[in-house]
Short mmCIF file of C-alpha atoms in Angstrom, two decimals:
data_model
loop_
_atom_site.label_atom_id
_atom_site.label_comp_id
_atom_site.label_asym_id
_atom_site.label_seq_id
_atom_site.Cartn_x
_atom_site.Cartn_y
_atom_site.Cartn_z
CA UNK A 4 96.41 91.44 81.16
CA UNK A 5 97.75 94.71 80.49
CA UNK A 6 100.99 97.02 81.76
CA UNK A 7 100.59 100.79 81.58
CA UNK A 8 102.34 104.08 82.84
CA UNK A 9 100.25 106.97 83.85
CA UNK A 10 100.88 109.88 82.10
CA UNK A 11 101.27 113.17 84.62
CA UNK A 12 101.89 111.25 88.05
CA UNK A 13 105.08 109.52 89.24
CA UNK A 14 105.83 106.54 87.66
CA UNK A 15 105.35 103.31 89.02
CA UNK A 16 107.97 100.91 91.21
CA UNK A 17 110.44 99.70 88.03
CA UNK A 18 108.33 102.13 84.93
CA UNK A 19 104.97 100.04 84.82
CA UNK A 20 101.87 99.84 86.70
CA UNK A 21 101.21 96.09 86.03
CA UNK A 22 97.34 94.56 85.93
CA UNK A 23 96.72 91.31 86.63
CA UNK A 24 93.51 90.64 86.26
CA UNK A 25 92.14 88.61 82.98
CA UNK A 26 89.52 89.39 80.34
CA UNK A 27 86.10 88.59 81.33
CA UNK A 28 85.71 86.56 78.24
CA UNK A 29 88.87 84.77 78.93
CA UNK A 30 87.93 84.21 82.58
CA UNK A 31 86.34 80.48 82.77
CA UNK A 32 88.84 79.35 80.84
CA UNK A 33 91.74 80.26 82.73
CA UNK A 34 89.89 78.92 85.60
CA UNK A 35 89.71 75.63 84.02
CA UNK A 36 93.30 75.16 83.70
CA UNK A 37 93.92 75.08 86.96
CA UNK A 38 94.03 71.25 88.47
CA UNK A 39 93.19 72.25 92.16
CA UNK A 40 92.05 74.45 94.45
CA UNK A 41 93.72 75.84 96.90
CA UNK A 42 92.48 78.00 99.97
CA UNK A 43 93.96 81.70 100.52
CA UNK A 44 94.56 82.52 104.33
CA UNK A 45 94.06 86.14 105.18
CA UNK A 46 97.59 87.70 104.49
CA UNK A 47 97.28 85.36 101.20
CA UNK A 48 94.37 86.92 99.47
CA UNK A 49 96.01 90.62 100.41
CA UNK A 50 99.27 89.59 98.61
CA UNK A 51 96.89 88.27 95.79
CA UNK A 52 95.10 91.42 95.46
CA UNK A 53 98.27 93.69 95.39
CA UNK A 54 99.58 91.74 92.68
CA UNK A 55 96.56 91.17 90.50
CA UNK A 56 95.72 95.34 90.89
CA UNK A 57 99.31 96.13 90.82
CA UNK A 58 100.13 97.48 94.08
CA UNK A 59 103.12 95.13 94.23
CA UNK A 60 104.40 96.64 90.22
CA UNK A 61 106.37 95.30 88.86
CA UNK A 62 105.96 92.03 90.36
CA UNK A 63 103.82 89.79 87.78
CA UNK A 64 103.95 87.14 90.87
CA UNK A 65 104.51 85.51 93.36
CA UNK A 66 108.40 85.70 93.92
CA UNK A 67 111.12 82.95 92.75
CA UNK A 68 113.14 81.93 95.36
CA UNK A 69 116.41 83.66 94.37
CA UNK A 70 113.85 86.79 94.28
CA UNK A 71 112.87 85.67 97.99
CA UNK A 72 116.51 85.04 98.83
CA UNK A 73 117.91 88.20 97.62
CA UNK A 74 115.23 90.46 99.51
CA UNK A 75 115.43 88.49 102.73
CA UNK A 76 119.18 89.20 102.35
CA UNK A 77 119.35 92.62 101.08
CA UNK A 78 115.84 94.02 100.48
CA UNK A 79 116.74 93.61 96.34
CA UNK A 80 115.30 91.53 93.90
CA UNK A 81 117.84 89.88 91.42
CA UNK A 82 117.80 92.49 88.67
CA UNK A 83 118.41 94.79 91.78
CA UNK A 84 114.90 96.54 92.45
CA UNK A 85 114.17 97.81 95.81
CA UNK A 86 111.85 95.22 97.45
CA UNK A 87 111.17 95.81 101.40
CA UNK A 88 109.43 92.37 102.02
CA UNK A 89 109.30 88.96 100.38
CA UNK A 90 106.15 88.24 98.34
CA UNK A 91 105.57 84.26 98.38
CA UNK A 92 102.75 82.11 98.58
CA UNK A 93 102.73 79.25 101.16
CA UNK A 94 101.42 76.02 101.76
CA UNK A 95 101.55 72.71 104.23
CA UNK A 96 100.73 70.75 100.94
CA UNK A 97 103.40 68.23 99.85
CA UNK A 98 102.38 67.04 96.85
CA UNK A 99 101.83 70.43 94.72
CA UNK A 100 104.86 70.57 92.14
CA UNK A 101 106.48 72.54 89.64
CA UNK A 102 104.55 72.93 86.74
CA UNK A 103 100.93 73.07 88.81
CA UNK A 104 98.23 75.19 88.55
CA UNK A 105 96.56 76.20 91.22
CA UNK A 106 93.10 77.83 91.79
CA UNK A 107 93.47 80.61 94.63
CA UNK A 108 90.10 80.69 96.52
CA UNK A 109 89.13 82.67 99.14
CA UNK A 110 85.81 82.84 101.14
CA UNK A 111 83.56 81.17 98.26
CA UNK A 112 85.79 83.34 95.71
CA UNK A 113 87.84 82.16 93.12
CA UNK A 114 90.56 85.27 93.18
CA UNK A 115 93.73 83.70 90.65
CA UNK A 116 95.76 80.91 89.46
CA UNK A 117 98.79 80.54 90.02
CA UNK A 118 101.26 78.59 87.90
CA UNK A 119 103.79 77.28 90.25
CA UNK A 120 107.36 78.24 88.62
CA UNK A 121 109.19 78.06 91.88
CA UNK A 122 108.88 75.27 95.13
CA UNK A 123 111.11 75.40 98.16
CA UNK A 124 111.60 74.96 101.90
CA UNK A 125 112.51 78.35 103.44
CA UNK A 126 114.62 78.71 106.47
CA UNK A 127 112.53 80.64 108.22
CA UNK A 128 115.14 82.01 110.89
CA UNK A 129 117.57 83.14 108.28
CA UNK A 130 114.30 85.18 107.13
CA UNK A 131 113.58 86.21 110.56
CA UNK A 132 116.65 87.71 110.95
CA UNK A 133 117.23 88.69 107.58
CA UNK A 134 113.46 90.71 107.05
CA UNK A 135 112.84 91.62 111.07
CA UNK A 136 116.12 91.64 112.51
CA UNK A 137 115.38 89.09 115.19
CA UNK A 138 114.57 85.83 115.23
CA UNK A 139 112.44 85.96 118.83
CA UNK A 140 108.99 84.51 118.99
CA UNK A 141 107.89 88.14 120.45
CA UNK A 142 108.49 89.68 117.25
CA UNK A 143 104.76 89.47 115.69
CA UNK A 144 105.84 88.96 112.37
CA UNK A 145 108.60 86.02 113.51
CA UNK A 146 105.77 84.18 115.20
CA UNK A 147 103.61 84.71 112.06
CA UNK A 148 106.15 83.20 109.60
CA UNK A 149 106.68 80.40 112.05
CA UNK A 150 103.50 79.72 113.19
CA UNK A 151 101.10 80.74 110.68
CA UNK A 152 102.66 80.41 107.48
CA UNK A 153 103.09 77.22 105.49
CA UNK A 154 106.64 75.70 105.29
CA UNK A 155 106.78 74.99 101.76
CA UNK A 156 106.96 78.39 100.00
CA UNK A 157 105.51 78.60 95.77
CA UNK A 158 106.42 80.98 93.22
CA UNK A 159 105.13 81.83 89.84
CA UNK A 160 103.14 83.64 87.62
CA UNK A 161 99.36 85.34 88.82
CA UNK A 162 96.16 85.05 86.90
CA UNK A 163 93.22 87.30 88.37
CA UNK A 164 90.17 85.88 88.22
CA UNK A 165 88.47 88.34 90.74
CA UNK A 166 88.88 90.82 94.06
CA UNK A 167 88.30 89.86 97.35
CA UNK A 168 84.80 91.10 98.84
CA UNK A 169 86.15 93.05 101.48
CA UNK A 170 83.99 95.38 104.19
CA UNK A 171 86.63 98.19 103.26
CA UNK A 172 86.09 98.99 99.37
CA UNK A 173 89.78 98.90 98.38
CA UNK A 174 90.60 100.86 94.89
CA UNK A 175 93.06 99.90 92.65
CA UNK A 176 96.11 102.05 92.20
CA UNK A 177 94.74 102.91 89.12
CA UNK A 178 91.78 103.96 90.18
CA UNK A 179 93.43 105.74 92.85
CA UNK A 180 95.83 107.68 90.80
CA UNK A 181 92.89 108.70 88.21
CA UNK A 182 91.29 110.99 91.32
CA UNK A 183 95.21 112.77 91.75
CA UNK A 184 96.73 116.29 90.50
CA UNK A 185 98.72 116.01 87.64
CA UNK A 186 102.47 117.35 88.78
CA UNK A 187 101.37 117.99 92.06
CA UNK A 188 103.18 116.24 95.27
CA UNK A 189 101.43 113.43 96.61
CA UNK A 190 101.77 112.63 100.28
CA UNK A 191 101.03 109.56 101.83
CA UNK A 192 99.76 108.80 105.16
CA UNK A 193 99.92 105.33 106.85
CA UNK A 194 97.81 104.13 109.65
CA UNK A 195 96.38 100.65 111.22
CA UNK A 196 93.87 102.87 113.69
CA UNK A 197 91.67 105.43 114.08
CA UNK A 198 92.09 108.69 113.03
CA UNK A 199 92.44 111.35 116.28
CA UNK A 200 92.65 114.90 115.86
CA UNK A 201 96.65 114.94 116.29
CA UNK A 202 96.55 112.63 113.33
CA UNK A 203 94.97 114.78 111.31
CA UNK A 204 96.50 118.06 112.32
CA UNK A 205 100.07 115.83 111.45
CA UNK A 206 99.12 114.72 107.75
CA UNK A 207 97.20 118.56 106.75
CA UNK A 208 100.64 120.20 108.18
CA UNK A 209 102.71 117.88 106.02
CA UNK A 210 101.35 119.36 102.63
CA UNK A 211 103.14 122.28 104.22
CA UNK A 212 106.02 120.87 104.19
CA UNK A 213 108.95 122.82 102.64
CA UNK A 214 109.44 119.92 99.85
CA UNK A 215 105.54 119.71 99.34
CA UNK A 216 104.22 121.36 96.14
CA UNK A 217 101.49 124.62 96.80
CA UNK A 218 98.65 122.21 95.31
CA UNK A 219 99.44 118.92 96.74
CA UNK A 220 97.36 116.99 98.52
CA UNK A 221 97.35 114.01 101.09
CA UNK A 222 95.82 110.25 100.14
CA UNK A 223 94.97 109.02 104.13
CA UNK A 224 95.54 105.01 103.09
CA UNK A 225 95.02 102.77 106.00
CA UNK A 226 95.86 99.26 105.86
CA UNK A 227 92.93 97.02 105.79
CA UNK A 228 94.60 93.40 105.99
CA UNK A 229 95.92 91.58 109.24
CA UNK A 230 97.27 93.38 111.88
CA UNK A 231 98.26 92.94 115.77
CA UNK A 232 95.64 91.27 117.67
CA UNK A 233 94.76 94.13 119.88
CA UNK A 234 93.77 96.43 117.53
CA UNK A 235 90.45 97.90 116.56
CA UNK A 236 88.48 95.56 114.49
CA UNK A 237 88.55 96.14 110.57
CA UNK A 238 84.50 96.80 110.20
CA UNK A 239 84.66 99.37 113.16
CA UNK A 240 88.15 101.32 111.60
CA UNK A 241 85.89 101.35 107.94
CA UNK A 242 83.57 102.96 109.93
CA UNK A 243 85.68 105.58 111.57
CA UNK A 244 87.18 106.74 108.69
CA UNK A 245 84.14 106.79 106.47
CA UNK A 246 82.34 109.08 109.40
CA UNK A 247 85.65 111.45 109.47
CA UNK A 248 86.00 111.89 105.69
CA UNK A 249 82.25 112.99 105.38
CA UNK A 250 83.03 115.70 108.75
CA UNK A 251 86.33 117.32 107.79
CA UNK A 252 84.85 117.31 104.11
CA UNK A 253 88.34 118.28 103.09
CA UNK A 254 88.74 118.38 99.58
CA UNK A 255 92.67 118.53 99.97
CA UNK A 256 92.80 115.06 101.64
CA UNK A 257 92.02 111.58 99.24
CA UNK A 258 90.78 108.61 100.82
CA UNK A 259 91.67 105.08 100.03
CA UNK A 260 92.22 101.96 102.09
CA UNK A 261 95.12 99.23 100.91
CA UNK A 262 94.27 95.23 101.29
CA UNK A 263 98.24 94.70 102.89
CA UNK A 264 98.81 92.79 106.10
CA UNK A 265 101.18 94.15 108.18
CA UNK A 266 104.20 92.64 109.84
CA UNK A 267 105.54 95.69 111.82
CA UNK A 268 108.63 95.15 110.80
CA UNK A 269 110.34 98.45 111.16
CA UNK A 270 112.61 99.74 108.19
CA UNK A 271 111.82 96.90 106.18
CA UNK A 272 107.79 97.88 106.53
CA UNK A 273 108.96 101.03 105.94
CA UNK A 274 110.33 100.59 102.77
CA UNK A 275 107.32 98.56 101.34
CA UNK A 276 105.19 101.05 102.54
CA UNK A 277 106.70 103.50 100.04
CA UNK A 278 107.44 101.10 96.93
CA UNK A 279 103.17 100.41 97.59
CA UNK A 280 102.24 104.10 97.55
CA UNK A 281 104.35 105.27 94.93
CA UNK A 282 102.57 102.40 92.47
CA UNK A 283 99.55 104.51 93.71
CA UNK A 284 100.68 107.79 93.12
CA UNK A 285 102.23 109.31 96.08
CA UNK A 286 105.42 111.10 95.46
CA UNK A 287 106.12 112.09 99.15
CA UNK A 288 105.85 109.68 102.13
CA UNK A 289 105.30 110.58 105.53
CA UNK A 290 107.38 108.63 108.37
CA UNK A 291 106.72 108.75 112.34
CA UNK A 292 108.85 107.68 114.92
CA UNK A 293 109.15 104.15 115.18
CA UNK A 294 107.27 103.52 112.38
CA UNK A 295 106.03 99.91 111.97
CA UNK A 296 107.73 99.31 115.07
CA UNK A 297 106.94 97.12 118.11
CA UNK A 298 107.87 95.70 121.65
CA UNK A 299 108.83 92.57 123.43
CA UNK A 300 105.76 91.34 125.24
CA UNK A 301 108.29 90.10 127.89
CA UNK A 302 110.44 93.02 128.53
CA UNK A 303 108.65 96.14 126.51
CA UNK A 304 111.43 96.88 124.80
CA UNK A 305 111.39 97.90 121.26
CA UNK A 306 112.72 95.90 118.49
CA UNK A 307 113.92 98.57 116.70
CA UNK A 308 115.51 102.44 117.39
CA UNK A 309 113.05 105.21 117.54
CA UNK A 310 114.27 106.58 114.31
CA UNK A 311 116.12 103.52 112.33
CA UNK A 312 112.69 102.81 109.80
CA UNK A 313 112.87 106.63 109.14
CA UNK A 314 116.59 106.70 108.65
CA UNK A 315 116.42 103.77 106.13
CA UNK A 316 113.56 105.14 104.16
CA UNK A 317 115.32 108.65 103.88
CA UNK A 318 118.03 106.62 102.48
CA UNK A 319 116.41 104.95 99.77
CA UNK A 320 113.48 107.01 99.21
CA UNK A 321 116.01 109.44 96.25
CA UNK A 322 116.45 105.57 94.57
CA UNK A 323 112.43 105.36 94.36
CA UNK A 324 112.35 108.44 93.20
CA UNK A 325 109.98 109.99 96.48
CA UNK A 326 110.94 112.07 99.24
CA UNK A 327 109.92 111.55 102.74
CA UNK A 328 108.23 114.14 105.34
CA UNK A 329 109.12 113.16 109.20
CA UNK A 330 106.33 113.34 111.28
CA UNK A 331 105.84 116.35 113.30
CA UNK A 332 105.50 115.69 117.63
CA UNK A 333 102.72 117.67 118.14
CA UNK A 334 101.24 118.22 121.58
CA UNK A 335 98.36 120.13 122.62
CA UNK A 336 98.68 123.43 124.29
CA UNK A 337 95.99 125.23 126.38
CA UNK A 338 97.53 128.29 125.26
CA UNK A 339 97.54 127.47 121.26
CA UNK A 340 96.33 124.24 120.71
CA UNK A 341 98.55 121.91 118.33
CA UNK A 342 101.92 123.19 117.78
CA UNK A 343 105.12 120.64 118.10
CA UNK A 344 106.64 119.47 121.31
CA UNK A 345 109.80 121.55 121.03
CA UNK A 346 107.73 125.30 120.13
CA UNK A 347 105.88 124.12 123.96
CA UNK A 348 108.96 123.46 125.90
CA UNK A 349 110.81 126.45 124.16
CA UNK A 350 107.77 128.80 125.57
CA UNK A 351 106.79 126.90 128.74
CA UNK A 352 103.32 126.40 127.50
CA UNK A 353 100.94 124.16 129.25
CA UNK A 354 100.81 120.61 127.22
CA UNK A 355 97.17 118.39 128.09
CA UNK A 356 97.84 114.45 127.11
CA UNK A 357 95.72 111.62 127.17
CA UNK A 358 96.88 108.33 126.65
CA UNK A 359 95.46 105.58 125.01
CA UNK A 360 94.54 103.48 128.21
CA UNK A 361 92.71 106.62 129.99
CA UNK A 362 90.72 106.92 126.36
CA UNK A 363 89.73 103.54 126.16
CA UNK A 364 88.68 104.11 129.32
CA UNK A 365 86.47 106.79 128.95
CA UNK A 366 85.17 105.61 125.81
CA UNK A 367 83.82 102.54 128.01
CA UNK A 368 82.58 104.54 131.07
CA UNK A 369 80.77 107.08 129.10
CA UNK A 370 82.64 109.92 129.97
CA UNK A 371 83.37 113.55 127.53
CA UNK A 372 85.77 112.83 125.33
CA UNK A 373 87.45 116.10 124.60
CA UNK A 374 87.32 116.82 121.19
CA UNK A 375 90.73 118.38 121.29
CA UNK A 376 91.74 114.51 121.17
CA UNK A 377 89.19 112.96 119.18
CA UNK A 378 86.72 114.00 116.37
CA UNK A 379 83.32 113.44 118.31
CA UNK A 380 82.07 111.04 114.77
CA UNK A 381 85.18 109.12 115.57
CA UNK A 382 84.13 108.72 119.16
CA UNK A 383 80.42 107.92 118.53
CA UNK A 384 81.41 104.66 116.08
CA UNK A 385 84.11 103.39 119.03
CA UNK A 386 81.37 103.95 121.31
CA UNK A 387 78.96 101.79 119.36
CA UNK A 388 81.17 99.15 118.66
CA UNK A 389 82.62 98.76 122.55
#
């Protein structure tokens, strides 16, 4: 296992870009320490792969429970370090102890061990409130950590034995950061769907931004890992983006996807959203309204203010050493196609929407899909896959 800083790019979350993963020659042997196996869920093996490839740096993992405790209350480790999000490993399973080592398997893969440093029974509303800001059952992520997750929570030191086969082809951060300009800005751009066309006139405008370097260019890194229930399968969003990167053939964009499972918690997603891209590379971050956000399922109202995961990520991002770029609100004109809401109103210009509903719509009827909305390789893989 081995800790290095990449020479030319920004430096990794706390100076190190830590990897995980053991020696081949060492491999069956650390795998025979371990005394049990133990079975990864979904969001398990993503928080296993971010630590073993160092997407979590410097976390060497799973976090101690005064770790957990101080982020839930403060989004700081101990030492002080920016954290957004716990990182813990949970189980139902009574009898693991202190001192265990545990075989992390997933599908038919053995991905770690994990020597358990650190064994405790969270209160999960005091992290609720703490991490989300709510402690309602509507909140996805509440109902996650109270229905999904283990009550016992584990800590400890990570031992990679492997990656999780995944239908997305995740690369490491340093993998990622070997196909960046040296001391050029790095923008990142977030997303958990297809890529429309007012996507990607938002992230190509961005590395015009006036705090964007002349040669820098975007890394488009979707999330891969768990995410609301209505969205678009994983398999089919590979698909989409594969199919766009090959039509724009843009060689100022990067493409990557990240093995993270979102909780959509707001400013606190936010956050970890930048700490993870800047241990890939990114210098700049870009931020749309209501980022990470979502809505009551009883009421539709939104857990969090249109710009509060914005306004906290401004707010930190000089600490991580990163800058943020808001997210344009770009409309589509008749009169000059994609310019930003306010440049429309200020010149009375004639704005055509389509909202999600009519698209899904159309996609299932068979109808045109104008391409002023959505790249027509985009539309043919959503039309295959409905």
């Amino acid at each position: 296992m081995s800790t290095t800083t990449m020479a030319g790019l920004i430096a990794p979350h706390g100076g190190t870009l830590v990897d995980l993963m053991v020696a081949d020659s060492e491999r069956e042997a650390v795998r025979a320490t371990a005394g049990r196996a133990v079975e990864c869920s979904d969001r398990n093996a993503c928080d296993v792969e971010l630590l073993v490839v160092g997407g979590f740096s410097p976390l060497r993992g799973f976090m101690h429970q005064e770790d957990y405790d101080a982020v839930v209350a403060g989004h700081r480790t101990t030492s002080g370090l920016l954290f957004g999000l716990p990182i813990v490993f949970d189980t139902e399973d009574d009898t693991i102890a202190i001192g265990d080592r545990l075989l992390l398997t997933y599908r038919g893969q053995d991905l770690a061990v994990l020597t358990v440093e650190s064994r405790w029974e969270p209160d999960k509303a005091r992290e609720a409130q703490g991490c989300y800001g709510t402690t309602s059952i509507e909140h996805p992520a509440v109902r996650m950590i109270c229905g999904e997750r283990g009550r016992i929570y584990l800590g400890g030191q990570v031992q990679g034995l492997s990656l999780p086969q995944r239908v997305f082809p995740c690369k490491t951060p340093a993998e990622v950061r070997a196909t960046l300009p040296e001391g050029q800005s790095v923008v990142a751009f977030q997303c958990r769907n297809p890529i429309h066309r007012a996507h990607y006139e938002l992230f190509t405008r961005a590395l015009e931004a006036s705090n964007v370097s002349e040669g820098a260019v975007v890394l488009v890194h979707p999330t891969c890992g768990p995410t609301q229930d209505d969205d678009i399968a994983g398999a089919v969003r590979f698909q989409t983006y594969e199919r766009l990167a090959a039509e724009v053939n843009n060689p100022r964009i990067r493409w990557a996807y990240l093995p993270y499972s979102m909780h959509m918690a707001g400013p606190r997603e936010a956050l970890q959203h930048m700490i993870i891209r800047k241990n890939y590379g990114c210098t700049h971050f870009i931020i749309g309204r209501d980022m990470a956000g979502c809505k009551s399922s009883l009421t539709g109202s939104d857990f969090y203010g249109p710009y509060q995961a914005q306004d906290f990520a401004r707010d930190n991002a000089a600490e991580l050493g990163m800058e943020t770029v808001p997210s344009l609100n770009l409309v589509y004109t008749e009169e000059e196609g994609y310019v930003t809401a306010e440049h429309a109103e200020a010149r009375g210009l004639h704005v055509r929407k389509l909202s999600g509903t009519q698209f899904r719509q159309m996609l299932r009827g068979g109808e045109e899909i104008p391409e002023w909305f959505a790249f027509r390789s985009v539309v043919e893989v959503l039309r295959a896959a409905a």
